[in-house]
């Protein structure tokens, strides 16, 4: 992959959420190939280990350590970050890659709607937990949040983030969560201004990965539709490695050092939607997220 060519990450530690599938696998591959120690997080340790073994069999040189992390479970996030801080440095690179798309209405262990709960609340809690040790490094560190162009169809309902009092929309919820990723990244960039931590967010392109599982379902008809879409849209699809290239650019490109908070598409800085540049909303969403997390964590004695 061009984005990682000539980059030496020896001595660095990276965390990649959802490292067991799709774009995540190729992100782990690229970072570990450049010599980073990579903590591959996965809901299923078995699935993560399978990928780690394959990458090692492919000759990837950096250490790949698999750790269990379920972003739809605040106890799992706290368990992970506590152990991480005791055992590892930084991380130098925190890649918020995991995501769920357009699933039917369902809830995380803590009662958050699944898409905003996983894509936004889970990653927010993880970043909040790891940020102090990233800052303590005092050397350049980056947070990279994988958002989506789908943020353009999202809007934030601060009063009802979890669809408790409005009709659920699987795509509306995905758009809301991906818009939240950009707003939080911009607010975090503001809050870390002048520090060693830089923050980026991005659209990876359109890639045929298991992300679409809820769109097509598991029936024969769903599989047939998926195949047809795959054939018709083939010229526009990127490979998972091409999809990961924008995450890797965000993680390592020296050209971005002075541009914390930007949104990338095809490895280039692009303007996200107007809603994604609303810094008043970013601050309100940040405060609301902190409040809801504090309430949920109090119930769990975290
Ligand atoms: N593919 C695209 O065209 C596209 C376009 C725009 C944006 N994106 C974004 O790119 C990112 C990666 O997606 P992908 O295409 O590589 O999809 P993918 O292959 O389905 O990977 C998603 C990853 O997220 C993990 N995940 C889901 N729920 C989780 C949870 N509760 N806790 C921890 N991990 C969880 C999945 O774990 P399991 O394997 O256990 O389910 C998987 O490892 C996502 O954030 C997605 O929104 C993708």
PDB file of N, CA, C and O and ligand atoms in Angstrom, residues 16-27 40-44 47 68-73 76-77 96-101 108 114 117-119 122-123 145-150 174 177-178 181 202-214 237-238 240 243 247, ligand 1:
ATOM      1  N   UNK A  16      -6.386  -0.984  16.873  1.00  0.00           N
ATOM      2  CA  UNK A  16      -7.362  -0.946  15.762  1.00  0.00           C
ATOM      3  C   UNK A  16      -8.630  -1.658  16.241  1.00  0.00           C
ATOM      4  O   UNK A  16      -8.602  -2.858  16.534  1.00  0.00           O
ATOM      5  N   UNK A  17      -9.744  -0.919  16.332  1.00  0.00           N
ATOM      6  CA  UNK A  17     -10.993  -1.590  16.724  1.00  0.00           C
ATOM      7  C   UNK A  17     -11.607  -2.263  15.494  1.00  0.00           C
ATOM      8  O   UNK A  17     -11.468  -1.778  14.371  1.00  0.00           O
ATOM      9  N   UNK A  18     -12.243  -3.400  15.730  1.00  0.00           N
ATOM     10  CA  UNK A  18     -12.823  -4.151  14.609  1.00  0.00           C
ATOM     11  C   UNK A  18     -11.738  -4.630  13.663  1.00  0.00           C
ATOM     12  O   UNK A  18     -11.917  -4.646  12.446  1.00  0.00           O
ATOM     13  N   UNK A  19     -10.620  -5.056  14.229  1.00  0.00           N
ATOM     14  CA  UNK A  19      -9.466  -5.468  13.414  1.00  0.00           C
ATOM     15  C   UNK A  19      -9.620  -6.851  12.812  1.00  0.00           C
ATOM     16  O   UNK A  19      -8.749  -7.304  12.068  1.00  0.00           O
ATOM     17  N   UNK A  20     -10.714  -7.523  13.102  1.00  0.00           N
ATOM     18  CA  UNK A  20     -10.891  -8.901  12.624  1.00  0.00           C
ATOM     19  C   UNK A  20     -11.603  -8.999  11.288  1.00  0.00           C
ATOM     20  O   UNK A  20     -11.819 -10.089  10.778  1.00  0.00           O
ATOM     21  N   UNK A  21     -12.006  -7.857  10.705  1.00  0.00           N
ATOM     22  CA  UNK A  21     -12.833  -7.951   9.491  1.00  0.00           C
ATOM     23  C   UNK A  21     -12.594  -6.766   8.573  1.00  0.00           C
ATOM     24  O   UNK A  21     -12.193  -5.684   9.016  1.00  0.00           O
ATOM     25  N   UNK A  22     -12.851  -6.985   7.278  1.00  0.00           N
ATOM     26  CA  UNK A  22     -12.912  -5.914   6.279  1.00  0.00           C
ATOM     27  C   UNK A  22     -11.732  -4.951   6.296  1.00  0.00           C
ATOM     28  O   UNK A  22     -10.561  -5.346   6.244  1.00  0.00           O
ATOM     29  N   UNK A  23     -12.047  -3.668   6.379  1.00  0.00           N
ATOM     30  CA  UNK A  23     -11.030  -2.614   6.335  1.00  0.00           C
ATOM     31  C   UNK A  23     -10.067  -2.751   7.519  1.00  0.00           C
ATOM     32  O   UNK A  23      -8.882  -2.454   7.411  1.00  0.00           O
ATOM     33  N   UNK A  24     -10.612  -3.213   8.650  1.00  0.00           N
ATOM     34  CA  UNK A  24      -9.798  -3.347   9.869  1.00  0.00           C
ATOM     35  C   UNK A  24      -8.613  -4.278   9.668  1.00  0.00           C
ATOM     36  O   UNK A  24      -7.498  -3.995  10.116  1.00  0.00           O
ATOM     37  N   UNK A  25      -8.838  -5.397   8.971  1.00  0.00           N
ATOM     38  CA  UNK A  25      -7.757  -6.375   8.744  1.00  0.00           C
ATOM     39  C   UNK A  25      -6.620  -5.707   7.976  1.00  0.00           C
ATOM     40  O   UNK A  25      -5.432  -5.849   8.319  1.00  0.00           O
ATOM     41  N   UNK A  26      -6.993  -4.956   6.937  1.00  0.00           N
ATOM     42  CA  UNK A  26      -5.961  -4.329   6.089  1.00  0.00           C
ATOM     43  C   UNK A  26      -5.275  -3.171   6.812  1.00  0.00           C
ATOM     44  O   UNK A  26      -4.114  -2.860   6.532  1.00  0.00           O
ATOM     45  N   UNK A  27      -5.983  -2.553   7.746  1.00  0.00           N
ATOM     46  CA  UNK A  27      -5.374  -1.490   8.555  1.00  0.00           C
ATOM     47  C   UNK A  27      -4.333  -2.105   9.493  1.00  0.00           C
ATOM     48  O   UNK A  27      -3.212  -1.596   9.618  1.00  0.00           O
ATOM     49  N   UNK A  40      -4.966  -5.706  18.054  1.00  0.00           N
ATOM     50  CA  UNK A  40      -6.133  -5.957  17.199  1.00  0.00           C
ATOM     51  C   UNK A  40      -7.296  -6.250  18.133  1.00  0.00           C
ATOM     52  O   UNK A  40      -7.288  -7.251  18.839  1.00  0.00           O
ATOM     53  N   UNK A  41      -8.288  -5.354  18.176  1.00  0.00           N
ATOM     54  CA  UNK A  41      -9.422  -5.658  19.046  1.00  0.00           C
ATOM     55  C   UNK A  41     -10.542  -6.265  18.227  1.00  0.00           C
ATOM     56  O   UNK A  41     -10.746  -5.929  17.063  1.00  0.00           O
ATOM     57  N   UNK A  42     -11.241  -7.195  18.894  1.00  0.00           N
ATOM     58  CA  UNK A  42     -12.295  -7.935  18.216  1.00  0.00           C
ATOM     59  C   UNK A  42     -13.329  -8.335  19.266  1.00  0.00           C
ATOM     60  O   UNK A  42     -12.981  -8.579  20.417  1.00  0.00           O
ATOM     61  N   UNK A  43     -14.600  -8.380  18.839  1.00  0.00           N
ATOM     62  CA  UNK A  43     -15.609  -8.891  19.775  1.00  0.00           C
ATOM     63  C   UNK A  43     -15.312 -10.342  20.101  1.00  0.00           C
ATOM     64  O   UNK A  43     -15.512 -10.798  21.214  1.00  0.00           O
ATOM     65  N   UNK A  44     -14.848 -11.071  19.096  1.00  0.00           N
ATOM     66  CA  UNK A  44     -14.538 -12.488  19.281  1.00  0.00           C
ATOM     67  C   UNK A  44     -13.028 -12.673  19.204  1.00  0.00           C
ATOM     68  O   UNK A  44     -12.404 -12.384  18.172  1.00  0.00           O
ATOM     69  N   UNK A  47     -12.052 -15.015  16.353  1.00  0.00           N
ATOM     70  CA  UNK A  47     -12.029 -14.386  15.013  1.00  0.00           C
ATOM     71  C   UNK A  47     -10.780 -13.524  14.866  1.00  0.00           C
ATOM     72  O   UNK A  47     -10.133 -13.513  13.808  1.00  0.00           O
ATOM     73  N   UNK A  68      -9.980  -8.824  23.445  1.00  0.00           N
ATOM     74  CA  UNK A  68     -11.438  -8.770  23.342  1.00  0.00           C
ATOM     75  C   UNK A  68     -11.935  -7.372  23.654  1.00  0.00           C
ATOM     76  O   UNK A  68     -11.492  -6.740  24.627  1.00  0.00           O
ATOM     77  N   UNK A  69     -12.808  -6.852  22.803  1.00  0.00           N
ATOM     78  CA  UNK A  69     -13.409  -5.546  23.061  1.00  0.00           C
ATOM     79  C   UNK A  69     -14.769  -5.499  22.369  1.00  0.00           C
ATOM     80  O   UNK A  69     -14.854  -5.613  21.149  1.00  0.00           O
ATOM     81  N   UNK A  70     -15.801  -5.337  23.190  1.00  0.00           N
ATOM     82  CA  UNK A  70     -17.156  -5.156  22.642  1.00  0.00           C
ATOM     83  C   UNK A  70     -17.564  -3.722  22.917  1.00  0.00           C
ATOM     84  O   UNK A  70     -17.773  -3.329  24.074  1.00  0.00           O
ATOM     85  N   UNK A  71     -17.695  -2.941  21.858  1.00  0.00           N
ATOM     86  CA  UNK A  71     -18.024  -1.513  22.012  1.00  0.00           C
ATOM     87  C   UNK A  71     -19.479  -1.296  22.403  1.00  0.00           C
ATOM     88  O   UNK A  71     -19.874  -0.176  22.714  1.00  0.00           O
ATOM     89  N   UNK A  72     -20.256  -2.370  22.396  1.00  0.00           N
ATOM     90  CA  UNK A  72     -21.659  -2.262  22.804  1.00  0.00           C
ATOM     91  C   UNK A  72     -21.815  -2.686  24.268  1.00  0.00           C
ATOM     92  O   UNK A  72     -22.895  -3.107  24.693  1.00  0.00           O
ATOM     93  N   UNK A  73     -20.719  -2.586  25.028  1.00  0.00           N
ATOM     94  CA  UNK A  73     -20.729  -3.031  26.424  1.00  0.00           C
ATOM     95  C   UNK A  73     -19.708  -2.191  27.200  1.00  0.00           C
ATOM     96  O   UNK A  73     -18.495  -2.365  27.039  1.00  0.00           O
ATOM     97  N   UNK A  76     -17.006  -4.015  29.086  1.00  0.00           N
ATOM     98  CA  UNK A  76     -15.943  -4.561  28.232  1.00  0.00           C
ATOM     99  C   UNK A  76     -14.942  -3.456  27.878  1.00  0.00           C
ATOM    100  O   UNK A  76     -13.721  -3.681  27.880  1.00  0.00           O
ATOM    101  N   UNK A  77     -15.450  -2.255  27.588  1.00  0.00           N
ATOM    102  CA  UNK A  77     -14.558  -1.138  27.231  1.00  0.00           C
ATOM    103  C   UNK A  77     -13.654  -0.797  28.416  1.00  0.00           C
ATOM    104  O   UNK A  77     -12.442  -0.643  28.266  1.00  0.00           O
ATOM    105  N   UNK A  96     -10.204   4.123  15.290  1.00  0.00           N
ATOM    106  CA  UNK A  96     -11.591   3.797  15.654  1.00  0.00           C
ATOM    107  C   UNK A  96     -12.293   3.321  14.383  1.00  0.00           C
ATOM    108  O   UNK A  96     -12.903   4.113  13.656  1.00  0.00           O
ATOM    109  N   UNK A  97     -12.148   2.040  14.106  1.00  0.00           N
ATOM    110  CA  UNK A  97     -12.578   1.493  12.815  1.00  0.00           C
ATOM    111  C   UNK A  97     -13.881   0.697  12.885  1.00  0.00           C
ATOM    112  O   UNK A  97     -14.636   0.668  11.920  1.00  0.00           O
ATOM    113  N   UNK A  98     -14.150   0.059  14.015  1.00  0.00           N
ATOM    114  CA  UNK A  98     -15.311  -0.846  14.102  1.00  0.00           C
ATOM    115  C   UNK A  98     -16.601  -0.101  13.799  1.00  0.00           C
ATOM    116  O   UNK A  98     -16.702   1.107  14.008  1.00  0.00           O
ATOM    117  N   UNK A  99     -17.576  -0.825  13.297  1.00  0.00           N
ATOM    118  CA  UNK A  99     -18.860  -0.180  13.045  1.00  0.00           C
ATOM    119  C   UNK A  99     -19.937  -1.181  12.703  1.00  0.00           C
ATOM    120  O   UNK A  99     -19.661  -2.295  12.253  1.00  0.00           O
ATOM    121  N   UNK A 100     -21.160  -0.773  12.945  1.00  0.00           N
ATOM    122  CA  UNK A 100     -22.317  -1.578  12.568  1.00  0.00           C
ATOM    123  C   UNK A 100     -23.202  -0.667  11.725  1.00  0.00           C
ATOM    124  O   UNK A 100     -23.292   0.531  11.999  1.00  0.00           O
ATOM    125  N   UNK A 101     -23.810  -1.245  10.665  1.00  0.00           N
ATOM    126  CA  UNK A 101     -24.556  -0.400   9.715  1.00  0.00           C
ATOM    127  C   UNK A 101     -25.981  -0.907   9.486  1.00  0.00           C
ATOM    128  O   UNK A 101     -26.189  -2.081   9.170  1.00  0.00           O
ATOM    129  N   UNK A 108     -27.591  -1.785  22.962  1.00  0.00           N
ATOM    130  CA  UNK A 108     -26.349  -2.264  23.569  1.00  0.00           C
ATOM    131  C   UNK A 108     -26.679  -2.780  24.973  1.00  0.00           C
ATOM    132  O   UNK A 108     -27.789  -2.582  25.476  1.00  0.00           O
ATOM    133  N   UNK A 114     -28.340   0.578  19.174  1.00  0.00           N
ATOM    134  CA  UNK A 114     -27.127  -0.148  18.795  1.00  0.00           C
ATOM    135  C   UNK A 114     -26.134   0.652  17.930  1.00  0.00           C
ATOM    136  O   UNK A 114     -24.924   0.591  18.161  1.00  0.00           O
ATOM    137  N   UNK A 117     -24.848   3.632  19.832  1.00  0.00           N
ATOM    138  CA  UNK A 117     -24.196   3.043  21.007  1.00  0.00           C
ATOM    139  C   UNK A 117     -22.816   2.489  20.674  1.00  0.00           C
ATOM    140  O   UNK A 117     -21.847   2.718  21.401  1.00  0.00           O
ATOM    141  N   UNK A 118     -22.726   1.771  19.548  1.00  0.00           N
ATOM    142  CA  UNK A 118     -21.456   1.145  19.156  1.00  0.00           C
ATOM    143  C   UNK A 118     -20.533   2.166  18.475  1.00  0.00           C
ATOM    144  O   UNK A 118     -19.393   2.377  18.902  1.00  0.00           O
ATOM    145  N   UNK A 119     -21.063   2.776  17.405  1.00  0.00           N
ATOM    146  CA  UNK A 119     -20.212   3.616  16.547  1.00  0.00           C
ATOM    147  C   UNK A 119     -19.773   4.896  17.256  1.00  0.00           C
ATOM    148  O   UNK A 119     -18.640   5.347  17.069  1.00  0.00           O
ATOM    149  N   UNK A 122     -19.500   3.947  22.191  1.00  0.00           N
ATOM    150  CA  UNK A 122     -18.425   2.995  22.495  1.00  0.00           C
ATOM    151  C   UNK A 122     -17.062   3.586  22.194  1.00  0.00           C
ATOM    152  O   UNK A 122     -16.137   3.533  23.014  1.00  0.00           O
ATOM    153  N   UNK A 123     -16.935   4.194  21.002  1.00  0.00           N
ATOM    154  CA  UNK A 123     -15.635   4.780  20.628  1.00  0.00           C
ATOM    155  C   UNK A 123     -15.322   6.018  21.473  1.00  0.00           C
ATOM    156  O   UNK A 123     -14.153   6.275  21.787  1.00  0.00           O
ATOM    157  N   UNK A 145     -10.769   8.357  13.241  1.00  0.00           N
ATOM    158  CA  UNK A 145     -12.129   7.817  13.329  1.00  0.00           C
ATOM    159  C   UNK A 145     -12.671   7.544  11.936  1.00  0.00           C
ATOM    160  O   UNK A 145     -12.744   8.450  11.102  1.00  0.00           O
ATOM    161  N   UNK A 146     -13.019   6.282  11.689  1.00  0.00           N
ATOM    162  CA  UNK A 146     -13.574   5.917  10.381  1.00  0.00           C
ATOM    163  C   UNK A 146     -15.070   6.266  10.379  1.00  0.00           C
ATOM    164  O   UNK A 146     -15.874   5.609  11.028  1.00  0.00           O
ATOM    165  N   UNK A 147     -15.387   7.334   9.666  1.00  0.00           N
ATOM    166  CA  UNK A 147     -16.785   7.750   9.536  1.00  0.00           C
ATOM    167  C   UNK A 147     -17.303   7.223   8.202  1.00  0.00           C
ATOM    168  O   UNK A 147     -16.923   6.121   7.773  1.00  0.00           O
ATOM    169  N   UNK A 148     -18.107   7.990   7.512  1.00  0.00           N
ATOM    170  CA  UNK A 148     -18.659   7.554   6.224  1.00  0.00           C
ATOM    171  C   UNK A 148     -19.316   8.746   5.544  1.00  0.00           C
ATOM    172  O   UNK A 148     -19.771   9.678   6.218  1.00  0.00           O
ATOM    173  N   UNK A 149     -19.419   8.665   4.223  1.00  0.00           N
ATOM    174  CA  UNK A 149     -20.206   9.681   3.491  1.00  0.00           C
ATOM    175  C   UNK A 149     -21.659   9.645   3.931  1.00  0.00           C
ATOM    176  O   UNK A 149     -22.397  10.611   3.747  1.00  0.00           O
ATOM    177  N   UNK A 150     -22.047   8.511   4.531  1.00  0.00           N
ATOM    178  CA  UNK A 150     -23.430   8.402   5.031  1.00  0.00           C
ATOM    179  C   UNK A 150     -23.717   9.454   6.103  1.00  0.00           C
ATOM    180  O   UNK A 150     -24.880   9.664   6.440  1.00  0.00           O
ATOM    181  N   UNK A 174     -27.765   5.158  11.271  1.00  0.00           N
ATOM    182  CA  UNK A 174     -26.367   5.009  10.824  1.00  0.00           C
ATOM    183  C   UNK A 174     -25.794   6.392  10.509  1.00  0.00           C
ATOM    184  O   UNK A 174     -24.686   6.734  10.934  1.00  0.00           O
ATOM    185  N   UNK A 177     -24.985   8.310  13.605  1.00  0.00           N
ATOM    186  CA  UNK A 177     -23.775   7.841  14.302  1.00  0.00           C
ATOM    187  C   UNK A 177     -22.501   8.273  13.558  1.00  0.00           C
ATOM    188  O   UNK A 177     -21.489   8.611  14.173  1.00  0.00           O
ATOM    189  N   UNK A 178     -22.564   8.285  12.230  1.00  0.00           N
ATOM    190  CA  UNK A 178     -21.366   8.656  11.459  1.00  0.00           C
ATOM    191  C   UNK A 178     -21.146  10.169  11.464  1.00  0.00           C
ATOM    192  O   UNK A 178     -20.013  10.635  11.395  1.00  0.00           O
ATOM    193  N   UNK A 181     -19.465  10.818  14.705  1.00  0.00           N
ATOM    194  CA  UNK A 181     -18.010  10.542  14.635  1.00  0.00           C
ATOM    195  C   UNK A 181     -17.235  11.784  14.202  1.00  0.00           C
ATOM    196  O   UNK A 181     -16.182  12.103  14.750  1.00  0.00           O
ATOM    197  N   UNK A 202     -12.692  10.229   8.459  1.00  0.00           N
ATOM    198  CA  UNK A 202     -12.620   9.919   7.022  1.00  0.00           C
ATOM    199  C   UNK A 202     -13.787   9.080   6.520  1.00  0.00           C
ATOM    200  O   UNK A 202     -14.484   8.420   7.297  1.00  0.00           O
ATOM    201  N   UNK A 203     -13.942   9.120   5.203  1.00  0.00           N
ATOM    202  CA  UNK A 203     -14.796   8.169   4.481  1.00  0.00           C
ATOM    203  C   UNK A 203     -13.845   7.234   3.727  1.00  0.00           C
ATOM    204  O   UNK A 203     -13.003   7.700   2.958  1.00  0.00           O
ATOM    205  N   UNK A 204     -13.967   5.915   3.938  1.00  0.00           N
ATOM    206  CA  UNK A 204     -12.994   4.996   3.308  1.00  0.00           C
ATOM    207  C   UNK A 204     -13.290   4.667   1.848  1.00  0.00           C
ATOM    208  O   UNK A 204     -12.469   4.034   1.184  1.00  0.00           O
ATOM    209  N   UNK A 205     -14.463   5.075   1.325  1.00  0.00           N
ATOM    210  CA  UNK A 205     -14.902   4.631  -0.002  1.00  0.00           C
ATOM    211  C   UNK A 205     -15.983   3.578   0.187  1.00  0.00           C
ATOM    212  O   UNK A 205     -16.446   3.352   1.311  1.00  0.00           O
ATOM    213  N   UNK A 206     -16.373   2.938  -0.920  1.00  0.00           N
ATOM    214  CA  UNK A 206     -17.386   1.876  -0.822  1.00  0.00           C
ATOM    215  C   UNK A 206     -16.684   0.547  -1.066  1.00  0.00           C
ATOM    216  O   UNK A 206     -16.050   0.349  -2.101  1.00  0.00           O
ATOM    217  N   UNK A 207     -16.775  -0.308  -0.071  1.00  0.00           N
ATOM    218  CA  UNK A 207     -16.004  -1.561  -0.087  1.00  0.00           C
ATOM    219  C   UNK A 207     -16.946  -2.709   0.238  1.00  0.00           C
ATOM    220  O   UNK A 207     -17.757  -2.604   1.181  1.00  0.00           O
ATOM    221  N   UNK A 208     -16.821  -3.791  -0.521  1.00  0.00           N
ATOM    222  CA  UNK A 208     -17.697  -4.934  -0.295  1.00  0.00           C
ATOM    223  C   UNK A 208     -17.179  -5.752   0.890  1.00  0.00           C
ATOM    224  O   UNK A 208     -16.309  -6.594   0.737  1.00  0.00           O
ATOM    225  N   UNK A 209     -17.711  -5.469   2.089  1.00  0.00           N
ATOM    226  CA  UNK A 209     -17.290  -6.164   3.313  1.00  0.00           C
ATOM    227  C   UNK A 209     -18.544  -6.701   4.007  1.00  0.00           C
ATOM    228  O   UNK A 209     -19.659  -6.377   3.599  1.00  0.00           O
ATOM    229  N   UNK A 210     -18.385  -7.441   5.096  1.00  0.00           N
ATOM    230  CA  UNK A 210     -19.575  -7.935   5.825  1.00  0.00           C
ATOM    231  C   UNK A 210     -20.420  -6.820   6.446  1.00  0.00           C
ATOM    232  O   UNK A 210     -21.467  -7.091   7.021  1.00  0.00           O
ATOM    233  N   UNK A 211     -20.008  -5.556   6.305  1.00  0.00           N
ATOM    234  CA  UNK A 211     -20.769  -4.443   6.889  1.00  0.00           C
ATOM    235  C   UNK A 211     -22.217  -4.425   6.412  1.00  0.00           C
ATOM    236  O   UNK A 211     -23.119  -4.016   7.146  1.00  0.00           O
ATOM    237  N   UNK A 212     -22.438  -4.887   5.165  1.00  0.00           N
ATOM    238  CA  UNK A 212     -23.782  -4.827   4.581  1.00  0.00           C
ATOM    239  C   UNK A 212     -24.691  -5.959   5.030  1.00  0.00           C
ATOM    240  O   UNK A 212     -25.801  -6.094   4.521  1.00  0.00           O
ATOM    241  N   UNK A 213     -24.274  -6.747   6.026  1.00  0.00           N
ATOM    242  CA  UNK A 213     -25.043  -7.963   6.369  1.00  0.00           C
ATOM    243  C   UNK A 213     -26.508  -7.670   6.726  1.00  0.00           C
ATOM    244  O   UNK A 213     -27.388  -8.455   6.394  1.00  0.00           O
ATOM    245  N   UNK A 214     -26.754  -6.525   7.375  1.00  0.00           N
ATOM    246  CA  UNK A 214     -28.141  -6.233   7.757  1.00  0.00           C
ATOM    247  C   UNK A 214     -28.946  -5.692   6.583  1.00  0.00           C
ATOM    248  O   UNK A 214     -30.167  -5.719   6.605  1.00  0.00           O
ATOM    249  N   UNK A 237     -16.536  -0.272  -6.553  1.00  0.00           N
ATOM    250  CA  UNK A 237     -16.090  -0.800  -5.271  1.00  0.00           C
ATOM    251  C   UNK A 237     -14.572  -0.702  -5.136  1.00  0.00           C
ATOM    252  O   UNK A 237     -13.835  -0.919  -6.099  1.00  0.00           O
ATOM    253  N   UNK A 238     -14.142  -0.396  -3.908  1.00  0.00           N
ATOM    254  CA  UNK A 238     -12.706  -0.485  -3.621  1.00  0.00           C
ATOM    255  C   UNK A 238     -12.454  -1.828  -2.944  1.00  0.00           C
ATOM    256  O   UNK A 238     -13.366  -2.402  -2.329  1.00  0.00           O
ATOM    257  N   UNK A 240     -10.735  -3.958   0.251  1.00  0.00           N
ATOM    258  CA  UNK A 240     -10.507  -3.560   1.645  1.00  0.00           C
ATOM    259  C   UNK A 240      -9.160  -2.841   1.833  1.00  0.00           C
ATOM    260  O   UNK A 240      -9.073  -1.889   2.611  1.00  0.00           O
ATOM    261  N   UNK A 243      -9.594   0.584   0.740  1.00  0.00           N
ATOM    262  CA  UNK A 243     -10.406   1.272   1.750  1.00  0.00           C
ATOM    263  C   UNK A 243      -9.566   1.680   2.943  1.00  0.00           C
ATOM    264  O   UNK A 243      -9.731   2.771   3.496  1.00  0.00           O
ATOM    265  N   UNK A 247      -7.401   5.427   5.985  1.00  0.00           N
ATOM    266  CA  UNK A 247      -7.113   5.342   7.432  1.00  0.00           C
ATOM    267  C   UNK A 247      -5.610   5.444   7.668  1.00  0.00           C
ATOM    268  O   UNK A 247      -5.153   6.108   8.610  1.00  0.00           O
TER     269      UNK A 247
HETATM  270  N1  LIG B   1     -17.503  -0.944   3.726  1.00  0.00           N
HETATM  271  C1  LIG B   1     -17.846   0.278   3.320  1.00  0.00           C
HETATM  272  O1  LIG B   1     -18.235   0.498   2.140  1.00  0.00           O
HETATM  273  C2  LIG B   1     -17.794   1.429   4.269  1.00  0.00           C
HETATM  274  C3  LIG B   1     -18.155   2.704   3.796  1.00  0.00           C
HETATM  275  C4  LIG B   1     -18.106   3.772   4.664  1.00  0.00           C
HETATM  276  C5  LIG B   1     -17.697   3.585   5.979  1.00  0.00           C
HETATM  277  N2  LIG B   1     -17.357   2.336   6.410  1.00  0.00           N
HETATM  278  C6  LIG B   1     -16.927   2.191   7.816  1.00  0.00           C
HETATM  279  O2  LIG B   1     -15.739   1.440   7.852  1.00  0.00           O
HETATM  280  C7  LIG B   1     -15.621   0.773   9.109  1.00  0.00           C
HETATM  281  C8  LIG B   1     -15.198  -0.668   8.901  1.00  0.00           C
HETATM  282  O3  LIG B   1     -16.242  -1.321   8.198  1.00  0.00           O
HETATM  283  P1  LIG B   1     -16.013  -2.579   7.238  1.00  0.00           P
HETATM  284  O4  LIG B   1     -16.582  -2.209   5.921  1.00  0.00           O
HETATM  285  O5  LIG B   1     -14.629  -3.085   7.328  1.00  0.00           O
HETATM  286  O6  LIG B   1     -17.072  -3.591   7.895  1.00  0.00           O
HETATM  287  P2  LIG B   1     -16.904  -5.013   8.620  1.00  0.00           P
HETATM  288  O7  LIG B   1     -16.052  -5.892   7.811  1.00  0.00           O
HETATM  289  O8  LIG B   1     -18.292  -5.441   8.965  1.00  0.00           O
HETATM  290  O9  LIG B   1     -16.118  -4.607   9.941  1.00  0.00           O
HETATM  291  C9  LIG B   1     -16.750  -3.980  11.013  1.00  0.00           C
HETATM  292  C10 LIG B   1     -16.013  -4.342  12.259  1.00  0.00           C
HETATM  293  O10 LIG B   1     -16.675  -3.723  13.365  1.00  0.00           O
HETATM  294  C11 LIG B   1     -16.846  -4.707  14.360  1.00  0.00           C
HETATM  295  N3  LIG B   1     -17.937  -4.442  15.292  1.00  0.00           N
HETATM  296  C12 LIG B   1     -19.258  -4.355  15.046  1.00  0.00           C
HETATM  297  N4  LIG B   1     -19.924  -4.174  16.206  1.00  0.00           N
HETATM  298  C13 LIG B   1     -19.000  -4.166  17.199  1.00  0.00           C
HETATM  299  C14 LIG B   1     -19.039  -4.053  18.597  1.00  0.00           C
HETATM  300  N5  LIG B   1     -20.204  -3.961  19.273  1.00  0.00           N
HETATM  301  N6  LIG B   1     -17.891  -4.071  19.300  1.00  0.00           N
HETATM  302  C15 LIG B   1     -16.712  -4.191  18.665  1.00  0.00           C
HETATM  303  N7  LIG B   1     -16.589  -4.336  17.338  1.00  0.00           N
HETATM  304  C16 LIG B   1     -17.729  -4.321  16.621  1.00  0.00           C
HETATM  305  C17 LIG B   1     -17.108  -5.992  13.586  1.00  0.00           C
HETATM  306  O11 LIG B   1     -16.965  -7.113  14.431  1.00  0.00           O
HETATM  307  P3  LIG B   1     -17.676  -8.526  14.077  1.00  0.00           P
HETATM  308  O12 LIG B   1     -16.834  -9.124  12.991  1.00  0.00           O
HETATM  309  O13 LIG B   1     -17.640  -9.252  15.363  1.00  0.00           O
HETATM  310  O14 LIG B   1     -19.062  -8.183  13.608  1.00  0.00           O
HETATM  311  C18 LIG B   1     -16.019  -5.858  12.548  1.00  0.00           C
HETATM  312  O15 LIG B   1     -14.780  -6.232  13.075  1.00  0.00           O
HETATM  313  C19 LIG B   1     -16.978   0.947   9.801  1.00  0.00           C
HETATM  314  O16 LIG B   1     -16.876   1.946  10.788  1.00  0.00           O
HETATM  315  C20 LIG B   1     -17.894   1.404   8.689  1.00  0.00           C
HETATM  316  O17 LIG B   1     -18.963   2.207   9.155  1.00  0.00           O
HETATM  317  C21 LIG B   1     -17.386   1.268   5.587  1.00  0.00           C
END
